[in-house]
Short mmCIF file of C-alpha atoms in Angstrom, two decimals:
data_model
loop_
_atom_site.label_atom_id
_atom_site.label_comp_id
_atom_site.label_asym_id
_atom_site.label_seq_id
_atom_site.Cartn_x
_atom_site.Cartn_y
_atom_site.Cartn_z
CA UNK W 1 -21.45 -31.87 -23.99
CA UNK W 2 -18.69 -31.92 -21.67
CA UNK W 3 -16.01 -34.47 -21.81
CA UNK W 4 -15.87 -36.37 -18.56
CA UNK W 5 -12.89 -35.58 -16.68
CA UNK W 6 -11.04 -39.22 -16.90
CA UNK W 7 -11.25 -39.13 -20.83
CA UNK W 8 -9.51 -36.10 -21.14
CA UNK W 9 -6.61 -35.15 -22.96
CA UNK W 10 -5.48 -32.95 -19.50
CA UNK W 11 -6.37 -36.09 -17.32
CA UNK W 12 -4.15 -37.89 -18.99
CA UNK W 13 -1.32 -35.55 -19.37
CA UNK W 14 -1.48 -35.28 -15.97
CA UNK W 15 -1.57 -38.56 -15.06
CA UNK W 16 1.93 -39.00 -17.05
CA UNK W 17 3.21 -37.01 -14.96
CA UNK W 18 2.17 -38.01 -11.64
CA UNK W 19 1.48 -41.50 -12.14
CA UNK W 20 -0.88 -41.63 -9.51
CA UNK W 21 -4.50 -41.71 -10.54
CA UNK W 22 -5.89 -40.44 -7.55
CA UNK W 23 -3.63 -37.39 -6.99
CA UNK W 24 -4.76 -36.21 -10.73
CA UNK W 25 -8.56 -36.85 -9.46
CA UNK W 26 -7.97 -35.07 -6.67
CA UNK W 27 -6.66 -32.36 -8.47
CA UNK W 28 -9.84 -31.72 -10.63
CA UNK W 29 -11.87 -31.93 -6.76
CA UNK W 30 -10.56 -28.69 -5.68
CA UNK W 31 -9.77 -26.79 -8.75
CA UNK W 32 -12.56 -25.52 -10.95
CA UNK W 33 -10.69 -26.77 -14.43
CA UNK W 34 -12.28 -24.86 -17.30
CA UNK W 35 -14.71 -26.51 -19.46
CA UNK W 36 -12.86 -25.70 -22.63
CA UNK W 37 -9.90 -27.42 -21.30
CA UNK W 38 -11.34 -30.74 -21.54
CA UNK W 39 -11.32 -32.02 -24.47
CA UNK W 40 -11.70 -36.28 -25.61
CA UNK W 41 -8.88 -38.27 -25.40
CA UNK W 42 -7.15 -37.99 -29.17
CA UNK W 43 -3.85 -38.14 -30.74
CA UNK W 44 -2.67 -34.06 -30.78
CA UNK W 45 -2.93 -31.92 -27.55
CA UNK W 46 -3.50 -28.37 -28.19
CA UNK W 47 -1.70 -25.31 -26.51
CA UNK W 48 -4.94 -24.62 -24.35
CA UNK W 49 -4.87 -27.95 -22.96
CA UNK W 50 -0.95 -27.91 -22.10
CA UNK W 51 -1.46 -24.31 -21.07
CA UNK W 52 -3.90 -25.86 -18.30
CA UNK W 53 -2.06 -28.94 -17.25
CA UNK W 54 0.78 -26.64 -16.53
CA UNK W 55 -0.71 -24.30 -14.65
CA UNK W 56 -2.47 -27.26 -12.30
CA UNK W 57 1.41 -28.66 -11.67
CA UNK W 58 2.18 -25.32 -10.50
CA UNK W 59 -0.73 -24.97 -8.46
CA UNK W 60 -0.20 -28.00 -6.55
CA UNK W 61 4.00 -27.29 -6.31
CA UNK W 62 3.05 -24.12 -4.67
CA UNK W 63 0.73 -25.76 -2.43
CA UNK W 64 3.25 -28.48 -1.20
CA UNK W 65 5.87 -25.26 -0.18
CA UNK W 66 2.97 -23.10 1.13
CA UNK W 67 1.22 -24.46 4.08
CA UNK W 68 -0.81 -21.38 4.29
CA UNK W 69 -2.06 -21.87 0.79
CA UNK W 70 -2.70 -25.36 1.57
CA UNK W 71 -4.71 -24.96 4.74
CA UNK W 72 -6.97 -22.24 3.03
CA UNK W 73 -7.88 -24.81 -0.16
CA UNK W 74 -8.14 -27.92 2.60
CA UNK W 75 -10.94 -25.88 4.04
CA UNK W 76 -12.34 -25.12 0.29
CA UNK W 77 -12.17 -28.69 -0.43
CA UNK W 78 -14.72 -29.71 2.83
CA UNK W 79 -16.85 -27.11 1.84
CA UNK W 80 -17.41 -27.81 -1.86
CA UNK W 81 -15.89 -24.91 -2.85
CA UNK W 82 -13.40 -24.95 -6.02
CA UNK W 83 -10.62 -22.62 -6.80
CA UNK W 84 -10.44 -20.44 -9.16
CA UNK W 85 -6.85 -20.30 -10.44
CA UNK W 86 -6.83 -16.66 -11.37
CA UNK W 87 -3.12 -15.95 -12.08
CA UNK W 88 0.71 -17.25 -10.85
CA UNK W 89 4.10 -14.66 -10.73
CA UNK W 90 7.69 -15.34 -11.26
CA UNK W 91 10.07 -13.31 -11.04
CA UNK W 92 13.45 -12.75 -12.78
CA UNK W 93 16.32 -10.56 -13.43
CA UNK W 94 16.95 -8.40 -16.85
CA UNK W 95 20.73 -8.32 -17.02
CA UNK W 96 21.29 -6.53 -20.85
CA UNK W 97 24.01 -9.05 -22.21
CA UNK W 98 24.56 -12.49 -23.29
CA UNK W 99 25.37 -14.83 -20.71
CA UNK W 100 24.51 -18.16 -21.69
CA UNK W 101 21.21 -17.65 -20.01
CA UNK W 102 17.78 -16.47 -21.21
CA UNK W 103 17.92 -13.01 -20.06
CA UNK W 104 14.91 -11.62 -18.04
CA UNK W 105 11.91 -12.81 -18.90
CA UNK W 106 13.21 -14.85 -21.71
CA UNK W 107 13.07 -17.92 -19.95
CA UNK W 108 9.38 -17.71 -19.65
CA UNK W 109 8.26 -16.20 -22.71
CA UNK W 110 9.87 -19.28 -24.29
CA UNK W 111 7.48 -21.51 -22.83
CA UNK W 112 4.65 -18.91 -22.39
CA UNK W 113 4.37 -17.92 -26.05
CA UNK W 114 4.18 -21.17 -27.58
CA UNK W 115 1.23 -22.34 -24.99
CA UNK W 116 -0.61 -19.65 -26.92
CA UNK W 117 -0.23 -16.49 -24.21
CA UNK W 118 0.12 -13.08 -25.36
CA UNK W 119 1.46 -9.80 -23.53
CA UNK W 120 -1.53 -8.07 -22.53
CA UNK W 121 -0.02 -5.35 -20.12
CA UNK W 122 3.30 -3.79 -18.71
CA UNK W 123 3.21 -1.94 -15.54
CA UNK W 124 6.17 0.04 -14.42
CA UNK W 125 7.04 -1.11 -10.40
CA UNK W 126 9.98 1.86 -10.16
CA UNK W 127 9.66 1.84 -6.58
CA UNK W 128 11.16 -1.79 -6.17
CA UNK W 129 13.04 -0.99 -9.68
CA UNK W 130 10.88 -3.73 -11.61
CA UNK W 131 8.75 -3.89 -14.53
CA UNK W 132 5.66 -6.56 -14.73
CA UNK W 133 4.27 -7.81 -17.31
CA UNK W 134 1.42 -9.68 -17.91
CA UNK W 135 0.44 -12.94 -20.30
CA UNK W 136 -2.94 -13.89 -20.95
CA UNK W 137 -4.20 -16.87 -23.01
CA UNK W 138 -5.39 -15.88 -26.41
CA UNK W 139 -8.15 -18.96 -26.00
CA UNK W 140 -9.55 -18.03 -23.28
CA UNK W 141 -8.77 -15.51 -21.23
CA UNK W 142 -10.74 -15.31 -19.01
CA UNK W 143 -10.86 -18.88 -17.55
CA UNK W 144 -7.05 -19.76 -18.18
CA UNK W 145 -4.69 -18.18 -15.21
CA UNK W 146 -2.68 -15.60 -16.30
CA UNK W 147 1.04 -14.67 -15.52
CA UNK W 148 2.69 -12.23 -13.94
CA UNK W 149 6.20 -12.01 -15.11
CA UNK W 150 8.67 -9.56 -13.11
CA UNK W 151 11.78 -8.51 -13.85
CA UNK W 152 14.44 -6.80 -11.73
CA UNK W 153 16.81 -3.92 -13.49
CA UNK W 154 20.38 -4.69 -11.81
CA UNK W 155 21.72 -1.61 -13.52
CA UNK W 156 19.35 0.99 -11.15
CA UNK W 157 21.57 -0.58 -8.15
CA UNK W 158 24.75 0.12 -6.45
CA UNK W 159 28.18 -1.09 -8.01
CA UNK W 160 27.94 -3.77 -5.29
CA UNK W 161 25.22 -5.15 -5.78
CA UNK W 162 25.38 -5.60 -9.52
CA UNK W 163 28.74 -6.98 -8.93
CA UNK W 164 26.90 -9.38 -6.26
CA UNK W 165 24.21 -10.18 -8.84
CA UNK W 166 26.67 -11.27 -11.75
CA UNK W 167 28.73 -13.98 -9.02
CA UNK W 168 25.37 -15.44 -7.91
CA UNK W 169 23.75 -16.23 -10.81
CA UNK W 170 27.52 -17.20 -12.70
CA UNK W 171 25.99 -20.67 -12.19
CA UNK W 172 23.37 -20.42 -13.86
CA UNK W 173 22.18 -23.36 -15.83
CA UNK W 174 19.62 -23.08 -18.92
CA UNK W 175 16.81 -25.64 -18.45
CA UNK W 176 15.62 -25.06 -21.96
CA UNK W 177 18.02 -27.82 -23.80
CA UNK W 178 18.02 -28.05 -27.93
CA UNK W 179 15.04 -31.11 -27.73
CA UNK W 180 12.58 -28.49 -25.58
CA UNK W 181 13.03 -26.17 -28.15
CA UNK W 182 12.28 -28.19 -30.78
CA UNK W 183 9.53 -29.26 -29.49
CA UNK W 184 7.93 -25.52 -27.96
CA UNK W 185 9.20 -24.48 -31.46
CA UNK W 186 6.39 -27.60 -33.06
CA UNK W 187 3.89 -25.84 -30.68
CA UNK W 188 4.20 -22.29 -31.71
CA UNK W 189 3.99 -23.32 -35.19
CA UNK W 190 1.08 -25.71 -35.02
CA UNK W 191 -0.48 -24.98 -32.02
CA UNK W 192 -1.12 -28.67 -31.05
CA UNK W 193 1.78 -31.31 -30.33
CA UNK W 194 1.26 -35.60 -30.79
CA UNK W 195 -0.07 -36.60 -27.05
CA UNK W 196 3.63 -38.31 -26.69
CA UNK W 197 5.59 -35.25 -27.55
CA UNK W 198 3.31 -33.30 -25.04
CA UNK W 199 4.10 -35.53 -22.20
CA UNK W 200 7.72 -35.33 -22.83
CA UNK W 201 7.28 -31.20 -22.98
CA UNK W 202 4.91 -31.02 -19.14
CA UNK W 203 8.04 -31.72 -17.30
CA UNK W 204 10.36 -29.99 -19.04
CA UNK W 205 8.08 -26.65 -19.40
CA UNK W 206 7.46 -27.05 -15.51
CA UNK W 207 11.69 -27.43 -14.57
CA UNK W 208 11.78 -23.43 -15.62
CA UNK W 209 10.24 -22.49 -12.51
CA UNK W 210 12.71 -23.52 -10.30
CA UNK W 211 16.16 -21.88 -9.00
CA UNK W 212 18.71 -22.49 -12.00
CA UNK W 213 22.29 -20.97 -9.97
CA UNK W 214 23.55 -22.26 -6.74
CA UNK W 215 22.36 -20.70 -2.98
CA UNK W 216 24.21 -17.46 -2.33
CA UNK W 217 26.50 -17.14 1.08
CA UNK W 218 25.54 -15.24 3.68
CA UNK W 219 27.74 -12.17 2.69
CA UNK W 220 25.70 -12.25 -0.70
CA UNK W 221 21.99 -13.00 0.53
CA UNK W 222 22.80 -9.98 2.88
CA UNK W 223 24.47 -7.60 0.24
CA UNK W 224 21.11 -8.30 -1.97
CA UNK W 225 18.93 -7.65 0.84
CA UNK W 226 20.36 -4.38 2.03
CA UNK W 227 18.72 -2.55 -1.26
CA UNK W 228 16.39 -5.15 -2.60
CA UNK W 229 13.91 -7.78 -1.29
CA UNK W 230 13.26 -8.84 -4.41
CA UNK W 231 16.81 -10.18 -5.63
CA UNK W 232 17.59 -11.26 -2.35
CA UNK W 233 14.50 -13.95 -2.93
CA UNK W 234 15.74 -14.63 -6.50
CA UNK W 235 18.83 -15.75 -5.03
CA UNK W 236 17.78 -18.42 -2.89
CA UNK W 237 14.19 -18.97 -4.45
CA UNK W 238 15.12 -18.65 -8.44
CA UNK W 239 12.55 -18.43 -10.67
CA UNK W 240 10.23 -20.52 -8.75
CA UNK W 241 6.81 -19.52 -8.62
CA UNK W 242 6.18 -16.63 -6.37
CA UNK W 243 2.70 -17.03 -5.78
CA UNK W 244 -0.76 -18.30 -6.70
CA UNK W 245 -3.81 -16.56 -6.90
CA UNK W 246 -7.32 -17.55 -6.07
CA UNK W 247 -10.00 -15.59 -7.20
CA UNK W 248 -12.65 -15.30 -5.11
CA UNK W 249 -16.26 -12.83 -4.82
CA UNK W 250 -15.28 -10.50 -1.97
CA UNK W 251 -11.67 -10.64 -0.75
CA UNK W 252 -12.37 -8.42 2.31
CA UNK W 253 -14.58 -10.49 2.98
CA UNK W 254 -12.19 -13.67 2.38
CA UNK W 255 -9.21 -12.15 4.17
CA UNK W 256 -11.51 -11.54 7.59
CA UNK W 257 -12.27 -15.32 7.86
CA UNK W 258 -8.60 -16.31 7.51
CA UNK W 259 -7.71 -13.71 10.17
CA UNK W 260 -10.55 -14.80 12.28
CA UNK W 261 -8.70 -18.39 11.85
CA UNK W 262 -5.81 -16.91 12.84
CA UNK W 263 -3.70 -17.22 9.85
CA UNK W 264 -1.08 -14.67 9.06
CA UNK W 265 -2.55 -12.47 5.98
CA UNK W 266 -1.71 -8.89 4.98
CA UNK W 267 -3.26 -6.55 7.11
CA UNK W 268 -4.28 -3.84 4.47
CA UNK W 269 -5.87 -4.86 0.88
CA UNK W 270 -4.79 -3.17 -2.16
CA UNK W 271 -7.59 -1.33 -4.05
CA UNK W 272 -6.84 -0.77 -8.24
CA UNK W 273 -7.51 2.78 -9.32
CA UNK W 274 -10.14 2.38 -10.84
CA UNK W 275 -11.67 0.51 -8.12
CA UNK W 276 -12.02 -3.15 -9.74
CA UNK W 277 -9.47 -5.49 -8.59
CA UNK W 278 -8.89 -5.68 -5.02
CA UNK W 279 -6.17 -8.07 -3.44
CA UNK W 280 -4.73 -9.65 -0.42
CA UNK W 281 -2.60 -12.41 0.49
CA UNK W 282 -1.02 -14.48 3.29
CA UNK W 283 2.04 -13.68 4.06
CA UNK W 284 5.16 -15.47 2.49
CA UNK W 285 6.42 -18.76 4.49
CA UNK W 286 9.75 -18.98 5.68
CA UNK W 287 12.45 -21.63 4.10
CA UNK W 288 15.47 -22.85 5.61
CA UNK W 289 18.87 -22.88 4.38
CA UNK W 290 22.45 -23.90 5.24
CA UNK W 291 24.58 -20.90 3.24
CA UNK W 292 27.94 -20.84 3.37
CA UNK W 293 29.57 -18.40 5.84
CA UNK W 294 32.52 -15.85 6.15
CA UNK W 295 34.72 -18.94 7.31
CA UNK W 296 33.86 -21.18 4.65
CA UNK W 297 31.58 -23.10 7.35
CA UNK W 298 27.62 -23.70 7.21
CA UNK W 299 25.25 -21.17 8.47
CA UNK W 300 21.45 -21.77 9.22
CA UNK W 301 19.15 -19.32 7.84
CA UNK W 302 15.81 -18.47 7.47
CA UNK W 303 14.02 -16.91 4.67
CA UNK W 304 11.21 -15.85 2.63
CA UNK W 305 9.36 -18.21 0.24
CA UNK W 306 6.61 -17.78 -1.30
CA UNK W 307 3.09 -17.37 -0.89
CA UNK W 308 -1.04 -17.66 -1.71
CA UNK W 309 -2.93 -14.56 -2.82
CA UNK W 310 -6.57 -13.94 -3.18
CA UNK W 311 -8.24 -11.09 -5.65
CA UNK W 312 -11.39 -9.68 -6.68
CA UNK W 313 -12.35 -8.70 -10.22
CA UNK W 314 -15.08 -6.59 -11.43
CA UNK W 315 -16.96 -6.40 -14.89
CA UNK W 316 -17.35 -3.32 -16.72
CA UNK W 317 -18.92 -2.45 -19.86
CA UNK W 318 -16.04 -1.72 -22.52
CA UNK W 319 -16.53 0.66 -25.72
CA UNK W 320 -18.74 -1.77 -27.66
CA UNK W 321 -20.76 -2.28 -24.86
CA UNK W 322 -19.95 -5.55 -24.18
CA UNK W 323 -19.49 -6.93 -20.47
CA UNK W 324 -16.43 -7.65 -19.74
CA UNK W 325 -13.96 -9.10 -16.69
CA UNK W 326 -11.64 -6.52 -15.51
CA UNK W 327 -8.58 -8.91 -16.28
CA UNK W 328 -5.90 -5.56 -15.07
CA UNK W 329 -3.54 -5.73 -12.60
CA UNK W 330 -2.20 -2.40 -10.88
CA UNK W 331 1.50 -1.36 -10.44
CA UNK W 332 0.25 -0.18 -6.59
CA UNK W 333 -1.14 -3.53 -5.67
CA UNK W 334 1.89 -5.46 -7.26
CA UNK W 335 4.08 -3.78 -5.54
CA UNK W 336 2.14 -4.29 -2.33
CA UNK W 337 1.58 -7.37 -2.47
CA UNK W 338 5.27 -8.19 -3.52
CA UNK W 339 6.21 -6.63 0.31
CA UNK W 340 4.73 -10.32 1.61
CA UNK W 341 8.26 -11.52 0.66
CA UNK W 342 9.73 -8.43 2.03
CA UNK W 343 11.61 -8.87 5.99
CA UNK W 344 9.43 -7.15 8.10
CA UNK W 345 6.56 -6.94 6.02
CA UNK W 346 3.86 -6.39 8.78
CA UNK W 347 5.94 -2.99 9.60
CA UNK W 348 6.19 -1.81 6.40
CA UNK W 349 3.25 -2.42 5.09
CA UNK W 350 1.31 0.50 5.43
CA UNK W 351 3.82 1.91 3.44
CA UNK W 352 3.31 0.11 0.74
CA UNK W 353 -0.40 0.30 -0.24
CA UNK W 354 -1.58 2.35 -2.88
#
């Protein structure tokens, strides 16, 4: 029997956080929160259960910066249609040495591993000179959003723009302090955390995805830009979450209603190779910022944020002959879909699919 929503272990770590009982039952109204995530009210949380309140903050952080994303699930809400959170991406940079900063990816396999995901995939993005990888929940994979972790090789750039790279993120400040760790360190080893200790970790887990250095100047954002998209965002959008995924039944399908509606999503949709996951997305919003110029004085700019993506998974029958969702990604489709943060991405797109 399933636990009703409002004596819940994730309702209520939820409601610590917001405070507001009707945002968290709103939350559960237009989500489709798996069933093995709700669990009765009791004195440990497990990983699963902070896994999913996690990845419901993000959701709904993303929402408030993407007014694409939220327009699309406002229209899923009046319908009676729930999302299905099917995976989020970060992105980060892998910079070989000790700087007093989790390097690459460190910073979210801190948090990751601990909430029980596993790596379940790498896939080499050398045209953008990235490499994804992917985490999966080990308790339920298939109903628990994944994440899509990139990181950016500095050393495959010009001597300029490493140098660029190392004086933007100099600032960089770690928000995994010695108490987090203690306390993701209690998780890993136990798997469950006292419901107190688990409201103290929500916040703190969901402070990593966020910008950690201060906004580059112009003359940086621009040196970044000129040979990569992707650090150029990193600088002004950290290691906030890049986008959010719903999956839906037929995304060709999906993305010709939002273009009938006259939203702005990716003209082309990226096909997997072996046919099975298929994916589109809006394109990124823009953000403004006030960087500081050649004379020291402010300068308004515009830039890319992030934004909402939609896929389509197939089954298959694997080697035992079970039936199975095809949980993949594709190194093609990332790196097409990563052009919606990309200047100009409507003219380069055809370039980019797979």
């Amino acid at each position: 029997m399933t636990t009703p929503v409002q004596d819940s272990n994730l309702y209520q770590l939820l409601l610590s956080h917001y405070g507001d009982s009707d945002i968290v039952r709103h939350q559960f109204v237009r989500l489709d929160v798996p069933a093995s995530t709700l669990r009765p009210v009791g004195p440990d949380v497990s990983r699963l259960e902070l896994a999913q309140a996690l990845n419901m903050l993000l959701f709904e952080q993303l929402l408030q910066q993407v007014s694409t994303g939220r327009d699309y699930v406002a229209d899923a809400e009046r319908e009676g249609v729930k999302i299905c959170f099917d995976h989020g991406a970060v992105r980060t940079v892998r910079r070989g040495r000790d700087t007093g900063f989790p390097d690459g990816e460190a910073l979210f396999t801190s948090v990751l591993l601990p909430l029980g995901y596993q790596q379940t995939g790498t896939y080499p993005l050398a045209r953008i000179k990235m490499t994804g990888r992917v985490y999966t929940h080990a308790d339920d994979a298939e109903n628990i959003a994944q994440f899509f972790v990139s990181e950016l090789h500095p050393e495959q750039f010009s001597p300029a723009f490493q140098q660029t790279v190392d004086a933007v993120l100099a600032s960089s400040r770690n928000p995994l302090g010695e108490e987090v760790l203690a306390l993701l360190a209690t998780l890993s080893a136990r798997g469950r955390l006292p419901l107190a200790d688990a409201k103290r970790l929500l916040p703190a887990m969901l402070n990593c995805f966020a910008r950690h250095h201060d906004l580059p100047t112009v003359a940086q954002y621009e040196t970044l830009k000129a040979e990569s998209a992707e650090m150029a965002w990193i600088s002004t959008e950290g290691n906030a979450f890049n986008h959010a995924t719903d999956r839906v039944v037929d995304v060709v399908a999906t993305a010709e209603r939002q273009r009938e509606l006259g939203r702005p999503i990716k003209d082309l949709v990226e096909v997997s190779r072996n046919g099975r996951v298929r994916q589109t997305a809006f394109r990124a919003v823009k953000v403004d910022y006030l960087l500081q110029g050649d004379d020291g004085q402010p300068v308004a700019v515009s830039v890319p944020g992030s934004f909402y993506e939609f896929i389509s998974r197939n089954y298959y029958v694997d080697a035992a002959g079970q039936k199975k969702l095809d949980l993949t990604f594709d190194s093609g489709n990332a790196q097409g879909i990563f052009k919606m943060t990309a200047a100009g991405a409507a003219a380069t797109e055809s370039a980019s699919a797979c």
